[in-house]
């Protein structure tokens, strides 16, 4: 069975703190893709990053970084020096090699306080 | 370039009424997805189409729900009759997919959603 677990329901930090959002996935497929989406208070879902199962290189984009470890089936997301605008619900998702069907985790609500 | 367009943005209706949600995918995309988001169940995939053909509708809750994609630029999700438990935000998403092209990992672009309230 395929599954995505985001164990952290809510995280609250003060501005400028670093914060890591955890994502653990389950699949028996060898080819799969992992995604992170952001859902700000306005409600739309915004694509952040995509990673395929053959590429375990970590990625950094500005204050965002992602750590993909196949050995632990994890794809964690770190925000460095968090800002109030980072407040949102963040979803991790798994897509298998077929038609890009996304399996979402339950989401982590991040609140960044000034 | 316009993103995924959904209408209406908000819909309030009474139990038993028919509800039709509409979606226009991004031009050139050939895959379309309907999702439902609720507090209890999170984001659930209801159905998805590839080249206007329904591929997997296993997420459709029951026969009251139906979806169509008559052409590449339009899809509808219909609920008839609606019930209060159908209240949710319904998202449409589109992406480009080509079978056999490996790796195929094009991200889905989401519309703004339709917030449905069934009284």
PDB file of N, CA and C in Angstrom, chain B residues 1-77:
ATOM      1  N   UNK B   1       0.161  33.459 -18.698  1.00  0.00           N
ATOM      2  CA  UNK B   1      -0.699  32.322 -19.037  1.00  0.00           C
ATOM      3  C   UNK B   1      -1.628  32.041 -17.878  1.00  0.00           C
ATOM      4  N   UNK B   2      -2.908  31.823 -18.166  1.00  0.00           N
ATOM      5  CA  UNK B   2      -3.880  31.586 -17.111  1.00  0.00           C
ATOM      6  C   UNK B   2      -3.621  30.242 -16.466  1.00  0.00           C
ATOM      7  N   UNK B   3      -3.873  30.171 -15.194  1.00  0.00           N
ATOM      8  CA  UNK B   3      -3.753  28.910 -14.489  1.00  0.00           C
ATOM      9  C   UNK B   3      -5.033  28.113 -14.627  1.00  0.00           C
ATOM     10  N   UNK B   4      -5.214  27.145 -13.754  1.00  0.00           N
ATOM     11  CA  UNK B   4      -6.441  26.359 -13.739  1.00  0.00           C
ATOM     12  C   UNK B   4      -7.572  27.254 -13.225  1.00  0.00           C
ATOM     13  N   UNK B   5      -8.664  27.226 -13.940  1.00  0.00           N
ATOM     14  CA  UNK B   5      -9.792  28.088 -13.584  1.00  0.00           C
ATOM     15  C   UNK B   5     -10.941  27.229 -13.082  1.00  0.00           C
ATOM     16  N   UNK B   6     -11.474  27.597 -11.940  1.00  0.00           N
ATOM     17  CA  UNK B   6     -12.610  26.881 -11.384  1.00  0.00           C
ATOM     18  C   UNK B   6     -13.756  27.847 -11.135  1.00  0.00           C
ATOM     19  N   UNK B   7     -14.946  27.341 -11.343  1.00  0.00           N
ATOM     20  CA  UNK B   7     -16.128  28.136 -11.022  1.00  0.00           C
ATOM     21  C   UNK B   7     -17.249  27.235 -10.532  1.00  0.00           C
ATOM     22  N   UNK B   8     -18.099  27.736  -9.668  1.00  0.00           N
ATOM     23  CA  UNK B   8     -17.950  28.991  -8.957  1.00  0.00           C
ATOM     24  C   UNK B   8     -16.876  28.891  -7.884  1.00  0.00           C
ATOM     25  N   UNK B   9     -16.516  29.968  -7.276  1.00  0.00           N
ATOM     26  CA  UNK B   9     -15.543  29.929  -6.181  1.00  0.00           C
ATOM     27  C   UNK B   9     -16.230  29.534  -4.871  1.00  0.00           C
ATOM     28  N   UNK B  10     -17.458  29.924  -4.757  1.00  0.00           N
ATOM     29  CA  UNK B  10     -18.247  29.567  -3.579  1.00  0.00           C
ATOM     30  C   UNK B  10     -19.641  29.145  -4.036  1.00  0.00           C
ATOM     31  N   UNK B  11     -20.153  28.118  -3.381  1.00  0.00           N
ATOM     32  CA  UNK B  11     -21.492  27.636  -3.716  1.00  0.00           C
ATOM     33  C   UNK B  11     -22.181  27.236  -2.428  1.00  0.00           C
ATOM     34  N   UNK B  12     -23.340  27.823  -2.219  1.00  0.00           N
ATOM     35  CA  UNK B  12     -24.163  27.435  -1.073  1.00  0.00           C
ATOM     36  C   UNK B  12     -25.472  26.906  -1.631  1.00  0.00           C
ATOM     37  N   UNK B  13     -25.838  25.728  -1.224  1.00  0.00           N
ATOM     38  CA  UNK B  13     -27.047  25.124  -1.747  1.00  0.00           C
ATOM     39  C   UNK B  13     -27.766  24.352  -0.640  1.00  0.00           C
ATOM     40  N   UNK B  14     -28.944  23.939  -0.942  1.00  0.00           N
ATOM     41  CA  UNK B  14     -29.709  23.174   0.046  1.00  0.00           C
ATOM     42  C   UNK B  14     -29.660  21.695  -0.277  1.00  0.00           C
ATOM     43  N   UNK B  15     -29.738  20.919   0.744  1.00  0.00           N
ATOM     44  CA  UNK B  15     -29.723  19.472   0.592  1.00  0.00           C
ATOM     45  C   UNK B  15     -30.742  19.033  -0.457  1.00  0.00           C
ATOM     46  N   UNK B  16     -30.301  18.128  -1.313  1.00  0.00           N
ATOM     47  CA  UNK B  16     -31.186  17.615  -2.338  1.00  0.00           C
ATOM     48  C   UNK B  16     -31.033  18.293  -3.683  1.00  0.00           C
ATOM     49  N   UNK B  17     -30.393  19.453  -3.691  1.00  0.00           N
ATOM     50  CA  UNK B  17     -30.203  20.169  -4.949  1.00  0.00           C
ATOM     51  C   UNK B  17     -29.035  19.598  -5.734  1.00  0.00           C
ATOM     52  N   UNK B  18     -29.078  19.818  -7.029  1.00  0.00           N
ATOM     53  CA  UNK B  18     -27.959  19.422  -7.886  1.00  0.00           C
ATOM     54  C   UNK B  18     -26.907  20.518  -7.878  1.00  0.00           C
ATOM     55  N   UNK B  19     -25.647  20.098  -7.804  1.00  0.00           N
ATOM     56  CA  UNK B  19     -24.530  21.046  -7.818  1.00  0.00           C
ATOM     57  C   UNK B  19     -23.589  20.665  -8.952  1.00  0.00           C
ATOM     58  N   UNK B  20     -23.167  21.661  -9.715  1.00  0.00           N
ATOM     59  CA  UNK B  20     -22.200  21.412 -10.787  1.00  0.00           C
ATOM     60  C   UNK B  20     -20.999  22.317 -10.607  1.00  0.00           C
ATOM     61  N   UNK B  21     -19.841  21.715 -10.482  1.00  0.00           N
ATOM     62  CA  UNK B  21     -18.588  22.455 -10.371  1.00  0.00           C
ATOM     63  C   UNK B  21     -17.859  22.357 -11.707  1.00  0.00           C
ATOM     64  N   UNK B  22     -17.202  23.441 -12.065  1.00  0.00           N
ATOM     65  CA  UNK B  22     -16.586  23.510 -13.387  1.00  0.00           C
ATOM     66  C   UNK B  22     -15.088  23.779 -13.300  1.00  0.00           C
ATOM     67  N   UNK B  23     -14.390  23.267 -14.282  1.00  0.00           N
ATOM     68  CA  UNK B  23     -12.941  23.423 -14.299  1.00  0.00           C
ATOM     69  C   UNK B  23     -12.432  23.582 -15.719  1.00  0.00           C
ATOM     70  N   UNK B  24     -11.542  24.534 -15.886  1.00  0.00           N
ATOM     71  CA  UNK B  24     -10.834  24.704 -17.158  1.00  0.00           C
ATOM     72  C   UNK B  24      -9.362  24.487 -16.878  1.00  0.00           C
ATOM     73  N   UNK B  25      -8.771  23.425 -17.415  1.00  0.00           N
ATOM     74  CA  UNK B  25      -7.354  23.157 -17.128  1.00  0.00           C
ATOM     75  C   UNK B  25      -6.440  24.115 -17.886  1.00  0.00           C
ATOM     76  N   UNK B  26      -5.185  24.061 -17.566  1.00  0.00           N
ATOM     77  CA  UNK B  26      -4.191  24.863 -18.273  1.00  0.00           C
ATOM     78  C   UNK B  26      -4.087  24.353 -19.713  1.00  0.00           C
ATOM     79  N   UNK B  27      -4.068  25.282 -20.633  1.00  0.00           N
ATOM     80  CA  UNK B  27      -3.996  24.925 -22.041  1.00  0.00           C
ATOM     81  C   UNK B  27      -2.754  24.081 -22.310  1.00  0.00           C
ATOM     82  N   UNK B  28      -2.957  22.949 -23.010  1.00  0.00           N
ATOM     83  CA  UNK B  28      -1.841  22.064 -23.327  1.00  0.00           C
ATOM     84  C   UNK B  28      -1.695  20.903 -22.362  1.00  0.00           C
ATOM     85  N   UNK B  29      -2.297  21.019 -21.191  1.00  0.00           N
ATOM     86  CA  UNK B  29      -2.257  19.900 -20.247  1.00  0.00           C
ATOM     87  C   UNK B  29      -3.237  18.824 -20.685  1.00  0.00           C
ATOM     88  N   UNK B  30      -2.863  17.565 -20.453  1.00  0.00           N
ATOM     89  CA  UNK B  30      -3.735  16.473 -20.889  1.00  0.00           C
ATOM     90  C   UNK B  30      -4.213  15.587 -19.743  1.00  0.00           C
ATOM     91  N   UNK B  31      -3.843  15.945 -18.534  1.00  0.00           N
ATOM     92  CA  UNK B  31      -4.352  15.200 -17.371  1.00  0.00           C
ATOM     93  C   UNK B  31      -5.101  16.161 -16.475  1.00  0.00           C
ATOM     94  N   UNK B  32      -6.239  15.689 -15.967  1.00  0.00           N
ATOM     95  CA  UNK B  32      -7.052  16.536 -15.092  1.00  0.00           C
ATOM     96  C   UNK B  32      -7.501  15.725 -13.888  1.00  0.00           C
ATOM     97  N   UNK B  33      -7.454  16.369 -12.743  1.00  0.00           N
ATOM     98  CA  UNK B  33      -7.725  15.700 -11.476  1.00  0.00           C
ATOM     99  C   UNK B  33      -8.758  16.499 -10.684  1.00  0.00           C
ATOM    100  N   UNK B  34      -9.657  15.786 -10.028  1.00  0.00           N
ATOM    101  CA  UNK B  34     -10.586  16.400  -9.081  1.00  0.00           C
ATOM    102  C   UNK B  34     -10.254  15.888  -7.678  1.00  0.00           C
ATOM    103  N   UNK B  35     -10.076  16.827  -6.754  1.00  0.00           N
ATOM    104  CA  UNK B  35      -9.802  16.493  -5.359  1.00  0.00           C
ATOM    105  C   UNK B  35     -10.868  17.124  -4.470  1.00  0.00           C
ATOM    106  N   UNK B  36     -11.021  16.520  -3.293  1.00  0.00           N
ATOM    107  CA  UNK B  36     -11.897  17.088  -2.279  1.00  0.00           C
ATOM    108  C   UNK B  36     -11.074  17.253  -1.004  1.00  0.00           C
ATOM    109  N   UNK B  37     -11.239  18.391  -0.341  1.00  0.00           N
ATOM    110  CA  UNK B  37     -10.520  18.630   0.899  1.00  0.00           C
ATOM    111  C   UNK B  37     -11.500  18.898   2.029  1.00  0.00           C
ATOM    112  N   UNK B  38     -11.402  18.105   3.081  1.00  0.00           N
ATOM    113  CA  UNK B  38     -12.196  18.301   4.290  1.00  0.00           C
ATOM    114  C   UNK B  38     -11.275  18.211   5.491  1.00  0.00           C
ATOM    115  N   UNK B  39     -11.726  18.730   6.597  1.00  0.00           N
ATOM    116  CA  UNK B  39     -10.928  18.660   7.816  1.00  0.00           C
ATOM    117  C   UNK B  39     -10.731  17.210   8.235  1.00  0.00           C
ATOM    118  N   UNK B  40     -11.779  16.433   8.084  1.00  0.00           N
ATOM    119  CA  UNK B  40     -11.723  15.050   8.575  1.00  0.00           C
ATOM    120  C   UNK B  40     -10.866  14.145   7.691  1.00  0.00           C
ATOM    121  N   UNK B  41     -10.944  14.313   6.407  1.00  0.00           N
ATOM    122  CA  UNK B  41     -10.317  13.367   5.490  1.00  0.00           C
ATOM    123  C   UNK B  41      -9.146  13.938   4.709  1.00  0.00           C
ATOM    124  N   UNK B  42      -8.889  15.219   4.901  1.00  0.00           N
ATOM    125  CA  UNK B  42      -7.758  15.818   4.190  1.00  0.00           C
ATOM    126  C   UNK B  42      -8.025  15.922   2.705  1.00  0.00           C
ATOM    127  N   UNK B  43      -6.979  15.808   1.910  1.00  0.00           N
ATOM    128  CA  UNK B  43      -7.081  15.912   0.454  1.00  0.00           C
ATOM    129  C   UNK B  43      -7.264  14.530  -0.142  1.00  0.00           C
ATOM    130  N   UNK B  44      -8.368  14.344  -0.823  1.00  0.00           N
ATOM    131  CA  UNK B  44      -8.661  13.047  -1.431  1.00  0.00           C
ATOM    132  C   UNK B  44      -8.819  13.214  -2.933  1.00  0.00           C
ATOM    133  N   UNK B  45      -8.220  12.309  -3.673  1.00  0.00           N
ATOM    134  CA  UNK B  45      -8.410  12.292  -5.112  1.00  0.00           C
ATOM    135  C   UNK B  45      -9.738  11.620  -5.421  1.00  0.00           C
ATOM    136  N   UNK B  46     -10.572  12.304  -6.176  1.00  0.00           N
ATOM    137  CA  UNK B  46     -11.877  11.739  -6.530  1.00  0.00           C
ATOM    138  C   UNK B  46     -11.812  10.984  -7.850  1.00  0.00           C
ATOM    139  N   UNK B  47     -11.252  11.639  -8.853  1.00  0.00           N
ATOM    140  CA  UNK B  47     -11.204  11.052 -10.187  1.00  0.00           C
ATOM    141  C   UNK B  47     -10.135  11.759 -10.986  1.00  0.00           C
ATOM    142  N   UNK B  48      -9.544  11.053 -11.949  1.00  0.00           N
ATOM    143  CA  UNK B  48      -8.671  11.763 -12.860  1.00  0.00           C
ATOM    144  C   UNK B  48      -8.839  11.265 -14.284  1.00  0.00           C
ATOM    145  N   UNK B  49      -8.572  12.166 -15.196  1.00  0.00           N
ATOM    146  CA  UNK B  49      -8.720  11.953 -16.636  1.00  0.00           C
ATOM    147  C   UNK B  49      -7.357  12.090 -17.308  1.00  0.00           C
ATOM    148  N   UNK B  50      -7.179  11.307 -18.330  1.00  0.00           N
ATOM    149  CA  UNK B  50      -6.031  11.496 -19.202  1.00  0.00           C
ATOM    150  C   UNK B  50      -6.546  11.538 -20.633  1.00  0.00           C
ATOM    151  N   UNK B  51      -6.190  12.608 -21.356  1.00  0.00           N
ATOM    152  CA  UNK B  51      -6.713  12.785 -22.720  1.00  0.00           C
ATOM    153  C   UNK B  51      -8.233  12.632 -22.756  1.00  0.00           C
ATOM    154  N   UNK B  52      -8.885  13.241 -21.791  1.00  0.00           N
ATOM    155  CA  UNK B  52     -10.344  13.314 -21.674  1.00  0.00           C
ATOM    156  C   UNK B  52     -11.003  12.003 -21.267  1.00  0.00           C
ATOM    157  N   UNK B  53     -10.235  10.981 -21.027  1.00  0.00           N
ATOM    158  CA  UNK B  53     -10.786   9.670 -20.668  1.00  0.00           C
ATOM    159  C   UNK B  53     -10.623   9.452 -19.170  1.00  0.00           C
ATOM    160  N   UNK B  54     -11.691   9.071 -18.470  1.00  0.00           N
ATOM    161  CA  UNK B  54     -11.531   8.794 -17.034  1.00  0.00           C
ATOM    162  C   UNK B  54     -10.660   7.566 -16.823  1.00  0.00           C
ATOM    163  N   UNK B  55      -9.625   7.713 -16.020  1.00  0.00           N
ATOM    164  CA  UNK B  55      -8.668   6.631 -15.797  1.00  0.00           C
ATOM    165  C   UNK B  55      -8.963   5.904 -14.495  1.00  0.00           C
ATOM    166  N   UNK B  56      -9.284   6.656 -13.478  1.00  0.00           N
ATOM    167  CA  UNK B  56      -9.508   6.057 -12.169  1.00  0.00           C
ATOM    168  C   UNK B  56     -10.546   6.892 -11.430  1.00  0.00           C
ATOM    169  N   UNK B  57     -11.693   6.303 -11.190  1.00  0.00           N
ATOM    170  CA  UNK B  57     -12.735   7.011 -10.447  1.00  0.00           C
ATOM    171  C   UNK B  57     -13.000   6.324  -9.111  1.00  0.00           C
ATOM    172  N   UNK B  58     -12.039   5.576  -8.642  1.00  0.00           N
ATOM    173  CA  UNK B  58     -12.236   4.823  -7.402  1.00  0.00           C
ATOM    174  C   UNK B  58     -12.419   5.714  -6.184  1.00  0.00           C
ATOM    175  N   UNK B  59     -12.035   6.958  -6.303  1.00  0.00           N
ATOM    176  CA  UNK B  59     -12.188   7.880  -5.189  1.00  0.00           C
ATOM    177  C   UNK B  59     -13.539   8.571  -5.132  1.00  0.00           C
ATOM    178  N   UNK B  60     -14.342   8.391  -6.141  1.00  0.00           N
ATOM    179  CA  UNK B  60     -15.673   9.010  -6.148  1.00  0.00           C
ATOM    180  C   UNK B  60     -16.496   8.361  -5.044  1.00  0.00           C
ATOM    181  N   UNK B  61     -17.050   9.165  -4.147  1.00  0.00           N
ATOM    182  CA  UNK B  61     -17.675   8.608  -2.946  1.00  0.00           C
ATOM    183  C   UNK B  61     -18.852   7.685  -3.220  1.00  0.00           C
ATOM    184  N   UNK B  62     -19.685   8.046  -4.122  1.00  0.00           N
ATOM    185  CA  UNK B  62     -20.877   7.226  -4.377  1.00  0.00           C
ATOM    186  C   UNK B  62     -21.521   7.693  -5.668  1.00  0.00           C
ATOM    187  N   UNK B  63     -22.613   7.027  -5.996  1.00  0.00           N
ATOM    188  CA  UNK B  63     -23.239   7.296  -7.295  1.00  0.00           C
ATOM    189  C   UNK B  63     -23.788   8.706  -7.432  1.00  0.00           C
ATOM    190  N   UNK B  64     -23.894   9.405  -6.351  1.00  0.00           N
ATOM    191  CA  UNK B  64     -24.393  10.777  -6.446  1.00  0.00           C
ATOM    192  C   UNK B  64     -23.377  11.682  -7.127  1.00  0.00           C
ATOM    193  N   UNK B  65     -22.140  11.237  -7.193  1.00  0.00           N
ATOM    194  CA  UNK B  65     -21.074  12.017  -7.802  1.00  0.00           C
ATOM    195  C   UNK B  65     -20.803  11.512  -9.212  1.00  0.00           C
ATOM    196  N   UNK B  66     -20.652  12.457 -10.140  1.00  0.00           N
ATOM    197  CA  UNK B  66     -20.265  12.092 -11.499  1.00  0.00           C
ATOM    198  C   UNK B  66     -19.371  13.184 -12.061  1.00  0.00           C
ATOM    199  N   UNK B  67     -18.478  12.802 -12.948  1.00  0.00           N
ATOM    200  CA  UNK B  67     -17.573  13.761 -13.561  1.00  0.00           C
ATOM    201  C   UNK B  67     -17.486  13.482 -15.049  1.00  0.00           C
ATOM    202  N   UNK B  68     -17.345  14.564 -15.794  1.00  0.00           N
ATOM    203  CA  UNK B  68     -17.219  14.445 -17.241  1.00  0.00           C
ATOM    204  C   UNK B  68     -16.111  15.361 -17.727  1.00  0.00           C
ATOM    205  N   UNK B  69     -15.572  14.983 -18.862  1.00  0.00           N
ATOM    206  CA  UNK B  69     -14.599  15.838 -19.531  1.00  0.00           C
ATOM    207  C   UNK B  69     -14.891  15.761 -21.021  1.00  0.00           C
ATOM    208  N   UNK B  70     -15.795  16.574 -21.505  1.00  0.00           N
ATOM    209  CA  UNK B  70     -16.220  16.500 -22.904  1.00  0.00           C
ATOM    210  C   UNK B  70     -15.147  16.919 -23.905  1.00  0.00           C
ATOM    211  N   UNK B  71     -14.227  17.748 -23.446  1.00  0.00           N
ATOM    212  CA  UNK B  71     -13.114  18.142 -24.325  1.00  0.00           C
ATOM    213  C   UNK B  71     -11.910  18.503 -23.466  1.00  0.00           C
ATOM    214  N   UNK B  72     -10.831  18.825 -24.131  1.00  0.00           N
ATOM    215  CA  UNK B  72      -9.564  19.039 -23.418  1.00  0.00           C
ATOM    216  C   UNK B  72      -9.547  20.290 -22.559  1.00  0.00           C
ATOM    217  N   UNK B  73     -10.540  21.148 -22.716  1.00  0.00           N
ATOM    218  CA  UNK B  73     -10.487  22.416 -22.001  1.00  0.00           C
ATOM    219  C   UNK B  73     -11.614  22.589 -20.994  1.00  0.00           C
ATOM    220  N   UNK B  74     -12.311  21.503 -20.664  1.00  0.00           N
ATOM    221  CA  UNK B  74     -13.437  21.678 -19.768  1.00  0.00           C
ATOM    222  C   UNK B  74     -13.789  20.374 -19.068  1.00  0.00           C
ATOM    223  N   UNK B  75     -14.073  20.494 -17.766  1.00  0.00           N
ATOM    224  CA  UNK B  75     -14.530  19.330 -17.014  1.00  0.00           C
ATOM    225  C   UNK B  75     -15.565  19.786 -15.993  1.00  0.00           C
ATOM    226  N   UNK B  76     -16.473  18.880 -15.668  1.00  0.00           N
ATOM    227  CA  UNK B  76     -17.467  19.165 -14.637  1.00  0.00           C
ATOM    228  C   UNK B  76     -17.484  18.050 -13.610  1.00  0.00           C
ATOM    229  N   UNK B  77     -17.802  18.444 -12.400  1.00  0.00           N
ATOM    230  CA  UNK B  77     -18.053  17.496 -11.311  1.00  0.00           C
ATOM    231  C   UNK B  77     -19.456  17.805 -10.806  1.00  0.00           C
TER     232      UNK B  77
END
